C-alpha cells in the first residue's frame, strides 16, 4: 500500500489535469452551442442527435478512435510546423471533451427553454436588447439546470478519464489497469477511491459555486472562485513544468499484462544503469495503439512477439520451415515497411497455448489440441479480450475443427483463476505465465503446428539508433539474456508473490549486470 500511495500525487495530478481541461473546454463549447440552438430551433435535432451519438460510443472505444485519427493528422500538422502526438495527453483530452458535451448541451437547451414566456415578454417590454435578455434573464434562471448538466459531465469525465491509460495518458487508471493485471488489490482500491473522491469534490465544488451565484453570497463566491482559479493555475503550472523538464526520457511502451510490465521496467532500468539516461514507461497500451505509437515516433521502444507481428500485422498464413526464418522475415518487414528496428530477441518464447486443469485433461484423456477437438462442443473456452478476433484463433478453429459450446472473453488476469475454479473449461494461456504450474493447469500440444513462434523481441522506433546510440548498445546486452524459466519466475513473483514489476525487474537487472561484470573480469 505504501508504494501505491507514493504514486498517488503524480497520478492524481495527471488525472485532474486531463479531467479539468476536458470539462472546461467542453463547457466552453456546449453552453454557447446550447444558446445557439435555442435561437435556431431547426438545429436542435441535428446538434443534440450528434451529441447523443457520441455519447453512445463506449468511453474506451472513443479514446482508441482518437489515436489513428491523430496519427492521420500528424503528417499535415508537421507540414504546418505543429507536432501532434497520437498517444498521451491530446487524445485523452479530445475524447473526454466530446464525452462531456451532451449533458451540458442538453441542460443548457432545457434550462433556457424552461424560462417562462411571460418573463421573456416582460424583458422585451422594458426594452432589453436580445443580449441583455439572455444574460440578465434567461441564463440566470436556467443556471440551476445548466449547473446540473455540468455536474453530471464532471462525474462522467472523471470516471471515463480512468480509461485514458491504454492510450498512453497517465491517470488514476494506471492503478486500476496494472492492479487488475498483477492481482494487486491495493492498487485497484487506491485508484477507485481516488477517482471517486475526485469526482465528488468537483461535483460539490460546482454545486457550491452555483449556490453562491444564485444567493449572491459574495464571500463564498470569492472563496470558490479563488479555489478554482488556484486549481486551474496549479494544473497549468504542472503542464508547463512537464514541457520544461528538459530532454524527453527514453519512452518505453508496455501492453496490458504482467510480462510486459516487467520487461518494460527492465528496459528502462537497464538503459539508466548502463548509460545514465532516464527511461519512462507508458503502461497498459493497447496492441494496436503501441505499434502505431512506435511507428509514429511517439514512443521509443516496446516489446512485441514475432508471432503477433507475423499473424496480426503482416497477415501471413502458414509458417516457414524454421523458427529463425520467421524471425528474419519479421525483422526485414519491420525495417522495410515501417523503418522499425528489431533490436534483438530476449531468448524466450511466450506463445499462445490452450490450457485446462491437469486433472480434467487426464480424466478426458486430452494431451493434444486434436484430442480436445473431439470433446470441444461440450466445453466452454475463455480468452483474453483480443484472442477470438486474432488470426491464430481462426487458424486453430479451421485446422482442428474446434467448435466450443461457448466463447467467453475476459480480463487476462482472471482467466487462470476461472480455469482453476472450473468457471471455464479451457483458456488461451500464455506459455510463460507462472500461474500455469501454480494452479496445476496443463498446456495442450499444438500437434499440427498451427500457432506461430512467439519470440519476445525488442523493437525501436525509426531513428532511434541515430538518436540514442549508447542506449542501443546497452539494449543489445539483453539479447538472449532471459530464458523461459527466468521469465516464468519473474511473472510468478508478480502474479502470485505480490511483488511489484519494478522490483522484480530491478533484481533481475542487478543479477544480469553482475554476470556481465564477472565475464569481463574472467577475460
Short mmCIF file of C-alpha atoms in Angstrom, two decimals:
data_model
loop_
_atom_site.label_atom_id
_atom_site.label_comp_id
_atom_site.label_asym_id
_atom_site.label_seq_id
_atom_site.Cartn_x
_atom_site.Cartn_y
_atom_site.Cartn_z
CA UNK A 1 0.00 0.00 0.00
CA UNK A 2 2.87 2.40 0.79
CA UNK A 3 4.18 2.07 -2.77
CA UNK A 4 0.75 2.85 -4.23
CA UNK A 5 0.28 5.90 -2.02
CA UNK A 6 3.70 7.18 -3.12
CA UNK A 7 2.43 7.12 -6.73
CA UNK A 8 -0.87 8.81 -5.87
CA UNK A 9 0.17 12.50 -6.11
CA UNK A 10 1.56 12.12 -9.62
CA UNK A 11 -1.34 10.04 -10.94
CA UNK A 12 -3.94 12.26 -9.25
CA UNK A 13 -2.36 15.42 -10.65
CA UNK A 14 -2.30 13.97 -14.17
CA UNK A 15 -5.90 12.76 -13.84
CA UNK A 16 -7.06 16.16 -12.61
CA UNK A 17 -5.19 17.88 -15.42
CA UNK A 18 -6.93 15.81 -18.10
CA UNK A 19 -10.37 15.98 -16.47
CA UNK A 20 -10.37 19.71 -15.73
CA UNK A 21 -9.15 20.74 -19.18
CA UNK A 22 -11.71 18.47 -20.89
CA UNK A 23 -14.50 19.79 -18.68
CA UNK A 24 -13.59 23.46 -19.23
CA UNK A 25 -13.28 23.03 -23.00
CA UNK A 26 -16.50 21.01 -23.08
CA UNK A 27 -18.38 23.73 -21.21
CA UNK A 28 -16.88 26.47 -23.41
CA UNK A 29 -18.20 24.61 -26.48
CA UNK A 30 -21.52 23.32 -25.16
CA UNK A 31 -23.02 26.38 -23.45
CA UNK A 32 -22.68 28.76 -26.47
CA UNK A 33 -23.86 25.93 -28.75
CA UNK A 34 -26.87 25.38 -26.49
CA UNK A 35 -27.71 29.08 -26.64
CA UNK A 36 -27.44 28.99 -30.45
CA UNK A 37 -29.80 26.03 -30.62
CA UNK A 38 -32.43 27.92 -28.61
CA UNK A 39 -32.21 30.74 -31.17
CA UNK A 40 -32.22 28.41 -34.20
CA UNK A 41 -34.69 25.66 -33.30
CA UNK A 42 -34.11 23.95 -36.63
CA UNK A 43 -30.65 22.97 -35.42
CA UNK A 44 -31.85 21.25 -32.24
CA UNK A 45 -32.49 17.80 -33.66
CA UNK A 46 -29.22 17.58 -35.57
CA UNK A 47 -26.98 19.04 -32.82
CA UNK A 48 -28.45 17.05 -29.93
CA UNK A 49 -28.62 13.96 -32.12
CA UNK A 50 -24.91 14.21 -32.95
CA UNK A 51 -24.03 14.71 -29.29
CA UNK A 52 -26.18 11.71 -28.35
CA UNK A 53 -24.45 9.51 -30.92
CA UNK A 54 -21.06 10.44 -29.49
CA UNK A 55 -22.33 9.57 -26.02
CA UNK A 56 -23.36 6.06 -27.14
CA UNK A 57 -19.77 5.22 -28.12
CA UNK A 58 -18.09 3.38 -25.21
CA UNK A 59 -15.50 5.56 -23.50
CA UNK A 60 -12.59 3.23 -24.23
CA UNK A 61 -13.58 2.98 -27.90
CA UNK A 62 -13.83 6.78 -28.21
CA UNK A 63 -10.35 7.13 -26.72
CA UNK A 64 -8.98 4.47 -29.08
CA UNK A 65 -10.52 6.19 -32.12
CA UNK A 66 -8.52 9.31 -31.34
CA UNK A 67 -5.18 7.51 -31.80
CA UNK A 68 -5.45 6.67 -35.53
CA UNK A 69 -7.29 9.95 -36.14
CA UNK A 70 -4.41 11.98 -34.70
CA UNK A 71 -1.85 9.76 -36.44
CA UNK A 72 -3.56 10.53 -39.76
CA UNK A 73 -3.47 14.27 -39.00
CA UNK A 74 0.13 14.31 -37.78
CA UNK A 75 1.58 14.48 -41.30
CA UNK A 76 -0.43 17.57 -42.24
CA UNK A 77 0.33 19.13 -38.85
CA UNK A 78 4.06 18.53 -39.30
CA UNK A 79 3.90 20.30 -42.67
CA UNK A 80 2.48 23.32 -40.81
CA UNK A 81 5.23 23.10 -38.20
CA UNK A 82 2.95 21.68 -35.48
CA UNK A 83 3.80 18.48 -33.63
CA UNK A 84 0.87 16.18 -32.86
CA UNK A 85 1.30 13.10 -30.67
CA UNK A 86 -1.13 10.28 -31.38
CA UNK A 87 -0.94 8.95 -27.81
CA UNK A 88 -0.92 10.52 -24.37
CA UNK A 89 -2.47 13.77 -23.25
CA UNK A 90 -4.03 15.02 -26.50
CA UNK A 91 -6.20 12.03 -27.50
CA UNK A 92 -7.41 11.73 -23.90
CA UNK A 93 -8.46 15.39 -23.68
CA UNK A 94 -10.16 15.34 -27.10
CA UNK A 95 -12.15 12.20 -26.33
CA UNK A 96 -13.17 13.39 -22.85
CA UNK A 97 -14.18 16.79 -24.20
CA UNK A 98 -16.54 15.10 -26.66
CA UNK A 99 -17.83 12.88 -23.86
CA UNK A 100 -18.69 15.94 -21.72
CA UNK A 101 -20.73 17.74 -24.38
CA UNK A 102 -24.14 16.02 -24.19
CA UNK A 103 -25.15 16.68 -20.55
CA UNK A 104 -24.03 20.33 -20.63
CA UNK A 105 -25.55 20.97 -24.06
CA UNK A 106 -28.87 19.28 -23.31
CA UNK A 107 -29.26 21.00 -19.94
CA UNK A 108 -28.43 24.39 -21.45
CA UNK A 109 -31.15 23.94 -24.08
CA UNK A 110 -33.62 22.59 -21.50
CA UNK A 111 -32.85 25.31 -18.96
CA UNK A 112 -33.31 28.19 -21.39
CA UNK A 113 -36.40 26.60 -22.94
CA UNK A 114 -37.90 26.31 -19.45
CA UNK A 115 -37.83 30.04 -18.78
CA UNK A 116 -41.38 31.36 -18.56
CA UNK A 117 -42.57 33.09 -21.78
CA UNK A 118 -44.17 35.77 -19.58
CA UNK A 119 -40.74 36.73 -18.21
CA UNK A 120 -39.30 36.85 -21.72
CA UNK A 121 -42.14 39.10 -22.81
CA UNK A 122 -41.64 41.35 -19.77
CA UNK A 123 -37.94 41.69 -20.57
CA UNK A 124 -38.80 42.78 -24.07
CA UNK A 125 -41.45 45.14 -22.73
CA UNK A 126 -38.92 47.07 -20.63
CA UNK A 127 -36.68 47.49 -23.69
CA UNK A 128 -33.99 44.88 -23.07
CA UNK A 129 -31.81 44.00 -26.03
CA UNK A 130 -31.53 40.28 -27.01
CA UNK A 131 -28.12 40.16 -25.31
CA UNK A 132 -29.46 41.73 -22.11
CA UNK A 133 -32.40 39.35 -22.20
CA UNK A 134 -30.03 36.39 -22.44
CA UNK A 135 -27.56 37.43 -19.74
CA UNK A 136 -29.93 39.09 -17.27
CA UNK A 137 -32.98 36.85 -17.54
CA UNK A 138 -32.58 33.56 -19.39
CA UNK A 139 -29.14 32.39 -18.27
CA UNK A 140 -29.62 33.33 -14.57
CA UNK A 141 -32.96 31.49 -14.48
CA UNK A 142 -31.54 28.50 -16.39
CA UNK A 143 -28.40 28.39 -14.25
CA UNK A 144 -29.51 25.58 -11.86
CA UNK A 145 -30.35 23.31 -14.79
CA UNK A 146 -27.10 24.15 -16.62
CA UNK A 147 -25.07 23.51 -13.48
CA UNK A 148 -26.81 20.15 -13.05
CA UNK A 149 -25.57 19.20 -16.52
CA UNK A 150 -22.09 20.46 -15.67
CA UNK A 151 -22.06 18.34 -12.50
CA UNK A 152 -23.14 15.26 -14.45
CA UNK A 153 -20.42 15.91 -17.02
CA UNK A 154 -17.80 16.33 -14.28
CA UNK A 155 -18.61 12.92 -12.78
CA UNK A 156 -18.65 11.27 -16.23
CA UNK A 157 -15.37 12.84 -17.27
CA UNK A 158 -13.54 11.91 -14.06
CA UNK A 159 -14.79 8.34 -14.31
CA UNK A 160 -14.04 7.95 -18.01
CA UNK A 161 -10.59 9.51 -17.61
CA UNK A 162 -9.52 6.31 -15.83
CA UNK A 163 -9.75 4.67 -19.28
CA UNK A 164 -7.06 7.01 -20.65
CA UNK A 165 -4.26 4.64 -19.63
CA UNK A 166 -4.47 2.40 -22.76
CA UNK A 167 -3.86 5.45 -25.00
CA UNK A 168 -0.75 6.46 -23.06
CA UNK A 169 -2.16 9.19 -20.81
CA UNK A 170 -1.16 8.93 -17.16
CA UNK A 171 -4.23 8.85 -14.91
CA UNK A 172 -5.68 7.08 -11.91
CA UNK A 173 -6.45 4.32 -14.38
CA UNK A 174 -2.78 3.34 -14.11
CA UNK A 175 -3.59 1.99 -10.65
CA UNK A 176 -6.63 0.09 -11.90
CA UNK A 177 -5.22 -1.45 -15.09
CA UNK A 178 -1.91 -2.51 -13.58
CA UNK A 179 -3.60 -3.68 -10.39
CA UNK A 180 -6.02 -5.91 -12.27
CA UNK A 181 -3.26 -7.46 -14.36
CA UNK A 182 -0.85 -8.07 -11.48
CA UNK A 183 -3.57 -9.00 -8.97
CA UNK A 184 -2.62 -6.06 -6.77
CA UNK A 185 -5.83 -5.29 -4.90
CA UNK A 186 -4.26 -2.33 -3.09
CA UNK A 187 -3.58 -0.58 -6.41
CA UNK A 188 -7.15 -1.13 -7.62
CA UNK A 189 -8.62 0.16 -4.35
CA UNK A 190 -6.42 3.27 -4.31
CA UNK A 191 -7.31 4.05 -7.94
CA UNK A 192 -11.05 3.58 -7.45
CA UNK A 193 -11.23 5.55 -4.19
CA UNK A 194 -9.14 8.40 -5.57
CA UNK A 195 -11.29 8.65 -8.73
CA UNK A 196 -14.50 8.57 -6.69
CA UNK A 197 -13.15 11.18 -4.28
CA UNK A 198 -12.07 13.49 -7.08
CA UNK A 199 -15.48 13.18 -8.77
CA UNK A 200 -17.26 14.05 -5.51
CA UNK A 201 -15.01 17.05 -4.83
CA UNK A 202 -15.58 18.51 -8.31
CA UNK A 203 -19.31 17.79 -8.14
CA UNK A 204 -19.75 19.52 -4.79
CA UNK A 205 -17.45 22.37 -5.75
CA UNK A 206 -19.59 23.13 -8.82
CA UNK A 207 -22.78 22.86 -6.71
CA UNK A 208 -21.48 25.34 -4.12
CA UNK A 209 -20.45 27.71 -6.90
CA UNK A 210 -23.99 27.66 -8.27
CA UNK A 211 -25.44 28.23 -4.79
CA UNK A 212 -23.12 31.19 -4.23
CA UNK A 213 -24.11 32.74 -7.57
CA UNK A 214 -27.82 32.17 -7.03
CA UNK A 215 -27.90 33.50 -3.45
CA UNK A 216 -25.32 36.23 -4.15
CA UNK A 217 -23.12 35.19 -1.22
CA UNK A 218 -20.07 37.16 -2.20
CA UNK A 219 -17.69 35.75 0.40
CA UNK A 220 -18.44 32.14 -0.57
CA UNK A 221 -18.32 33.05 -4.26
CA UNK A 222 -14.93 34.73 -3.88
CA UNK A 223 -13.55 31.77 -1.94
CA UNK A 224 -14.77 29.24 -4.50
CA UNK A 225 -13.56 31.29 -7.47
CA UNK A 226 -10.16 31.63 -5.82
CA UNK A 227 -10.07 27.86 -5.20
CA UNK A 228 -10.99 27.04 -8.82
CA UNK A 229 -8.53 29.63 -10.13
CA UNK A 230 -5.81 28.14 -7.94
CA UNK A 231 -6.68 24.68 -9.21
CA UNK A 232 -6.51 25.80 -12.83
CA UNK A 233 -3.20 27.60 -12.21
CA UNK A 234 -1.77 24.51 -10.50
CA UNK A 235 -2.81 22.33 -13.44
CA UNK A 236 -1.34 24.84 -15.89
CA UNK A 237 1.89 25.04 -13.90
CA UNK A 238 2.15 21.25 -13.80
CA UNK A 239 1.54 21.05 -17.53
CA UNK A 240 4.15 23.72 -18.26
CA UNK A 241 6.67 22.12 -15.89
CA UNK A 242 6.37 18.81 -17.75
CA UNK A 243 7.13 20.58 -21.03
CA UNK A 244 10.14 22.40 -19.49
CA UNK A 245 11.57 19.26 -17.93
CA UNK A 246 14.42 19.05 -20.44
CA UNK A 247 15.15 16.28 -22.93
CA UNK A 248 12.42 13.70 -23.23
CA UNK A 249 13.35 10.46 -21.46
CA UNK A 250 13.51 7.26 -23.47
CA UNK A 251 9.88 6.20 -23.55
CA UNK A 252 9.01 2.51 -23.35
CA UNK A 253 5.55 1.21 -24.15
CA UNK A 254 4.00 -1.75 -22.34
CA UNK A 255 0.94 -3.78 -23.24
CA UNK A 256 -1.59 -4.67 -20.55
CA UNK A 257 -0.24 -7.84 -18.95
CA UNK A 258 2.30 -8.77 -16.31
CA UNK A 259 5.17 -9.84 -18.54
CA UNK A 260 5.03 -6.55 -20.43
CA UNK A 261 5.14 -4.55 -17.20
CA UNK A 262 8.24 -6.44 -16.06
CA UNK A 263 10.09 -6.22 -19.37
CA UNK A 264 9.32 -2.53 -19.89
CA UNK A 265 10.60 -1.75 -16.39
CA UNK A 266 13.69 -3.86 -17.08
CA UNK A 267 14.41 -1.97 -20.31
CA UNK A 268 14.05 1.43 -18.62
CA UNK A 269 16.21 0.43 -15.66
CA UNK A 270 18.84 -1.18 -17.89
CA UNK A 271 19.21 1.96 -20.00
CA UNK A 272 19.62 4.04 -16.85
CA UNK A 273 22.14 1.60 -15.35
CA UNK A 274 24.30 1.39 -18.45
CA UNK A 275 24.03 4.90 -19.89
CA UNK A 276 22.63 7.22 -17.21
CA UNK A 277 19.71 8.15 -19.48
CA UNK A 278 16.31 8.16 -17.85
CA UNK A 279 13.65 5.76 -19.05
CA UNK A 280 9.90 6.29 -18.72
CA UNK A 281 7.32 3.51 -19.02
CA UNK A 282 3.85 4.04 -20.50
CA UNK A 283 1.77 1.22 -19.07
CA UNK A 284 -1.23 -0.75 -20.37
CA UNK A 285 -1.24 0.39 -24.00
CA UNK A 286 -3.40 -1.50 -26.48
CA UNK A 287 -1.66 -3.76 -29.01
CA UNK A 288 -2.68 -1.61 -31.98
CA UNK A 289 -2.01 1.63 -30.11
CA UNK A 290 1.53 0.69 -29.07
CA UNK A 291 2.61 -0.32 -32.58
CA UNK A 292 1.16 2.82 -34.16
CA UNK A 293 2.82 4.93 -31.46
CA UNK A 294 6.21 3.34 -32.18
CA UNK A 295 5.82 3.80 -35.92
CA UNK A 296 4.90 7.47 -35.42
CA UNK A 297 7.83 8.01 -33.03
CA UNK A 298 5.59 8.80 -30.05
CA UNK A 299 7.36 6.09 -28.05
CA UNK A 300 10.91 4.84 -28.47
CA UNK A 301 10.78 1.15 -27.57
CA UNK A 302 8.44 -1.69 -26.74
CA UNK A 303 8.39 -5.48 -26.55
CA UNK A 304 6.34 -7.46 -29.03
CA UNK A 305 6.21 -11.07 -30.15
CA UNK A 306 7.23 -12.44 -33.53
CA UNK A 307 4.03 -14.46 -33.90
CA UNK A 308 1.85 -11.43 -33.22
CA UNK A 309 3.58 -9.42 -35.94
CA UNK A 310 3.54 -12.38 -38.35
CA UNK A 311 -0.15 -13.21 -37.98
CA UNK A 312 -1.76 -9.90 -36.99
CA UNK A 313 0.30 -7.18 -38.69
CA UNK A 314 1.88 -9.00 -41.63
CA UNK A 315 -1.28 -11.13 -42.02
CA UNK A 316 0.74 -14.14 -43.14
CA UNK A 317 -0.76 -17.59 -43.30
CA UNK A 318 1.26 -20.74 -42.84
CA UNK A 319 4.69 -20.95 -41.22
CA UNK A 320 8.26 -21.05 -42.54
CA UNK A 321 10.18 -24.29 -42.15
CA UNK A 322 12.40 -22.83 -39.41
CA UNK A 323 11.72 -20.56 -36.45
CA UNK A 324 14.75 -18.42 -37.31
CA UNK A 325 13.41 -17.83 -40.80
CA UNK A 326 10.17 -16.37 -39.40
CA UNK A 327 12.16 -14.03 -37.17
CA UNK A 328 14.33 -12.95 -40.12
CA UNK A 329 11.26 -12.19 -42.25
CA UNK A 330 9.68 -10.21 -39.39
CA UNK A 331 12.90 -8.21 -38.98
CA UNK A 332 13.04 -7.42 -42.70
CA UNK A 333 9.34 -6.48 -42.94
CA UNK A 334 9.52 -4.12 -39.96
CA UNK A 335 12.53 -2.29 -41.36
CA UNK A 336 11.45 -2.18 -45.00
CA UNK A 337 7.80 -1.28 -44.43
CA UNK A 338 7.99 0.94 -41.33
CA UNK A 339 11.64 1.77 -40.61
CA UNK A 340 11.33 -0.04 -37.27
CA UNK A 341 14.48 -1.71 -35.92
CA UNK A 342 14.30 -5.15 -34.33
CA UNK A 343 16.96 -4.69 -31.64
CA UNK A 344 17.07 -8.33 -30.61
CA UNK A 345 15.24 -11.33 -29.17
CA UNK A 346 15.31 -11.76 -25.40
CA UNK A 347 15.84 -15.52 -25.62
CA UNK A 348 12.44 -16.91 -24.68
CA UNK A 349 9.16 -17.60 -26.41
CA UNK A 350 5.77 -16.64 -24.97
CA UNK A 351 3.31 -18.33 -27.23
CA UNK A 352 -0.44 -18.63 -27.11
CA UNK A 353 -1.43 -22.04 -25.81
CA UNK A 354 -4.66 -23.79 -24.93
CA UNK A 355 -4.71 -24.96 -21.32
CA UNK A 356 -7.09 -26.66 -18.90
CA UNK A 357 -6.98 -28.19 -15.45
CA UNK A 358 -4.46 -31.03 -15.39
CA UNK A 359 -6.88 -33.33 -13.55
CA UNK A 360 -9.60 -32.65 -16.10
CA UNK A 361 -7.20 -33.22 -19.01
CA UNK A 362 -6.26 -36.58 -17.52
CA UNK A 363 -9.90 -37.54 -16.94
CA UNK A 364 -10.85 -36.70 -20.53
CA UNK A 365 -7.67 -38.21 -21.98
CA UNK A 366 -6.59 -34.93 -23.60
CA UNK A 367 -2.91 -34.22 -24.30
CA UNK A 368 -3.09 -32.53 -27.70
CA UNK A 369 -5.36 -29.97 -29.33
CA UNK A 370 -6.53 -32.65 -31.76
CA UNK A 371 -7.78 -34.61 -28.72
CA UNK A 372 -9.57 -31.51 -27.47
CA UNK A 373 -11.45 -31.13 -30.77
CA UNK A 374 -13.34 -34.39 -30.09
CA UNK A 375 -14.97 -33.04 -26.90
CA UNK A 376 -14.88 -29.27 -27.50
CA UNK A 377 -18.59 -28.97 -28.23
CA UNK A 378 -19.31 -29.82 -24.57
CA UNK A 379 -16.82 -27.27 -23.17
CA UNK A 380 -16.51 -23.52 -22.64
CA UNK A 381 -13.34 -21.62 -23.59
CA UNK A 382 -12.16 -18.33 -22.11
CA UNK A 383 -9.81 -15.97 -23.93
CA UNK A 384 -8.31 -12.54 -23.43
CA UNK A 385 -10.02 -9.52 -24.95
CA UNK A 386 -8.50 -9.94 -28.41
CA UNK A 387 -7.90 -13.70 -28.72
CA UNK A 388 -11.12 -14.60 -30.52
CA UNK A 389 -10.51 -11.85 -33.08
CA UNK A 390 -6.94 -12.89 -33.83
CA UNK A 391 -5.70 -14.84 -36.83
CA UNK A 392 -4.32 -17.54 -34.52
CA UNK A 393 -7.79 -18.42 -33.23
CA UNK A 394 -9.17 -18.62 -36.76
CA UNK A 395 -6.28 -20.88 -37.77
CA UNK A 396 -6.80 -23.14 -34.74
CA UNK A 397 -10.50 -23.39 -35.39
CA UNK A 398 -10.08 -24.21 -39.07
CA UNK A 399 -7.15 -26.60 -38.70
CA UNK A 400 -8.53 -28.63 -35.77
CA UNK A 401 -12.24 -28.17 -36.38
CA UNK A 402 -12.73 -26.67 -32.91
CA UNK A 403 -16.32 -25.86 -32.01
CA UNK A 404 -16.88 -24.95 -28.36
CA UNK A 405 -20.20 -24.70 -26.56
CA UNK A 406 -19.44 -21.12 -25.57
CA UNK A 407 -16.71 -18.50 -26.05
CA UNK A 408 -16.10 -16.10 -23.16
CA UNK A 409 -13.82 -13.05 -23.40
CA UNK A 410 -12.39 -11.88 -20.10
CA UNK A 411 -9.58 -9.96 -18.47
CA UNK A 412 -6.28 -11.89 -18.86
CA UNK A 413 -5.68 -11.64 -15.13
CA UNK A 414 -8.91 -13.54 -14.42
CA UNK A 415 -8.57 -16.34 -16.98
CA UNK A 416 -6.33 -18.58 -14.93
CA UNK A 417 -8.48 -18.40 -11.80
CA UNK A 418 -11.55 -19.04 -13.95
CA UNK A 419 -9.95 -22.20 -15.35
CA UNK A 420 -8.69 -23.39 -11.96
CA UNK A 421 -12.11 -22.79 -10.41
CA UNK A 422 -13.98 -24.60 -13.18
CA UNK A 423 -15.82 -21.50 -14.39
CA UNK A 424 -14.47 -22.20 -17.87
CA UNK A 425 -13.00 -25.45 -19.15
CA UNK A 426 -10.24 -24.20 -21.46
CA UNK A 427 -8.32 -20.91 -21.66
CA UNK A 428 -5.98 -19.20 -24.12
CA UNK A 429 -2.96 -19.14 -21.82
CA UNK A 430 0.43 -17.51 -22.24
CA UNK A 431 3.15 -20.14 -22.10
CA UNK A 432 5.47 -18.13 -19.80
CA UNK A 433 2.79 -17.44 -17.20
CA UNK A 434 3.89 -18.73 -13.79
CA UNK A 435 0.30 -19.43 -12.78
CA UNK A 436 0.09 -22.38 -15.17
CA UNK A 437 2.18 -24.56 -12.86
CA UNK A 438 0.97 -22.91 -9.65
CA UNK A 439 -2.71 -23.62 -10.46
CA UNK A 440 -1.97 -27.09 -11.87
CA UNK A 441 -3.03 -26.35 -15.42
CA UNK A 442 -1.89 -28.42 -18.39
CA UNK A 443 -0.83 -26.95 -21.75
CA UNK A 444 -2.05 -28.91 -24.75
CA UNK A 445 0.37 -29.79 -27.53
CA UNK A 446 -0.19 -27.97 -30.82
CA UNK A 447 0.37 -31.22 -32.74
CA UNK A 448 -0.35 -29.67 -36.15
CA UNK A 449 1.97 -26.69 -35.63
CA UNK A 450 -0.70 -24.05 -36.22
CA UNK A 451 0.43 -21.41 -33.70
CA UNK A 452 3.50 -19.48 -34.92
CA UNK A 453 6.61 -18.95 -32.76
CA UNK A 454 6.27 -16.08 -30.31
CA UNK A 455 9.82 -14.96 -29.64
CA UNK A 456 9.83 -11.92 -27.36
CA UNK A 457 11.56 -9.16 -29.34
CA UNK A 458 12.54 -5.58 -28.61
CA UNK A 459 11.51 -3.01 -31.22
CA UNK A 460 12.86 0.54 -31.64
CA UNK A 461 11.23 3.44 -33.45
CA UNK A 462 12.59 4.82 -36.74
CA UNK A 463 15.62 6.99 -35.99
CA UNK A 464 16.24 5.60 -32.51
CA UNK A 465 19.67 4.19 -33.42
CA UNK A 466 20.94 7.60 -34.51
CA UNK A 467 19.39 9.47 -31.59
CA UNK A 468 20.43 7.06 -28.82
CA UNK A 469 23.48 5.03 -29.90
CA UNK A 470 24.64 4.36 -26.32
CA UNK A 471 21.21 3.13 -25.28
CA UNK A 472 21.05 0.89 -28.34
CA UNK A 473 24.41 -0.69 -27.46
CA UNK A 474 23.25 -1.26 -23.89
CA UNK A 475 20.00 -2.85 -25.04
CA UNK A 476 21.98 -5.25 -27.19
CA UNK A 477 23.22 -6.79 -23.93
CA UNK A 478 19.68 -8.00 -23.20
CA UNK A 479 19.57 -10.17 -26.32
CA UNK A 480 19.43 -13.83 -25.31
CA UNK A 481 19.63 -12.89 -21.61
CA UNK A 482 16.23 -14.26 -20.49
CA UNK A 483 15.20 -17.88 -20.85
CA UNK A 484 11.69 -19.30 -20.39
CA UNK A 485 12.33 -20.44 -16.81
CA UNK A 486 13.60 -16.99 -15.78
CA UNK A 487 10.59 -15.26 -17.33
CA UNK A 488 8.19 -17.68 -15.66
CA UNK A 489 9.82 -17.00 -12.28
CA UNK A 490 9.53 -13.25 -12.75
CA UNK A 491 5.89 -13.47 -13.86
CA UNK A 492 5.07 -15.72 -10.90
CA UNK A 493 6.78 -13.35 -8.46
CA UNK A 494 4.38 -10.61 -9.54
CA UNK A 495 1.17 -12.57 -10.16
CA UNK A 496 1.33 -14.89 -7.14
CA UNK A 497 4.08 -13.40 -4.98
CA UNK A 498 2.57 -9.91 -4.83
CA UNK A 499 5.83 -8.18 -5.77
CA UNK A 500 5.91 -5.02 -7.90
CA UNK A 501 7.08 -5.40 -11.54
CA UNK A 502 9.70 -2.68 -10.98
CA UNK A 503 11.15 -4.57 -8.02
CA UNK A 504 11.29 -7.87 -9.91
CA UNK A 505 12.94 -6.14 -12.89
CA UNK A 506 15.45 -4.41 -10.59
CA UNK A 507 16.54 -7.71 -9.05
CA UNK A 508 16.99 -9.35 -12.44
CA UNK A 509 18.91 -6.34 -13.79
CA UNK A 510 21.27 -6.44 -10.81
CA UNK A 511 21.90 -10.17 -11.34
CA UNK A 512 22.48 -9.72 -15.06
CA UNK A 513 24.85 -6.81 -14.52
CA UNK A 514 26.84 -8.87 -12.01
CA UNK A 515 27.09 -11.72 -14.53
CA UNK A 516 28.35 -9.37 -17.27
CA UNK A 517 30.96 -7.86 -14.97
CA UNK A 518 32.12 -11.35 -13.92
CA UNK A 519 32.55 -12.32 -17.56
CA UNK A 520 34.60 -9.21 -18.24
CA UNK A 521 36.90 -9.97 -15.29
CA UNK A 522 37.31 -13.55 -16.44
CA UNK A 523 38.65 -12.45 -19.84
#
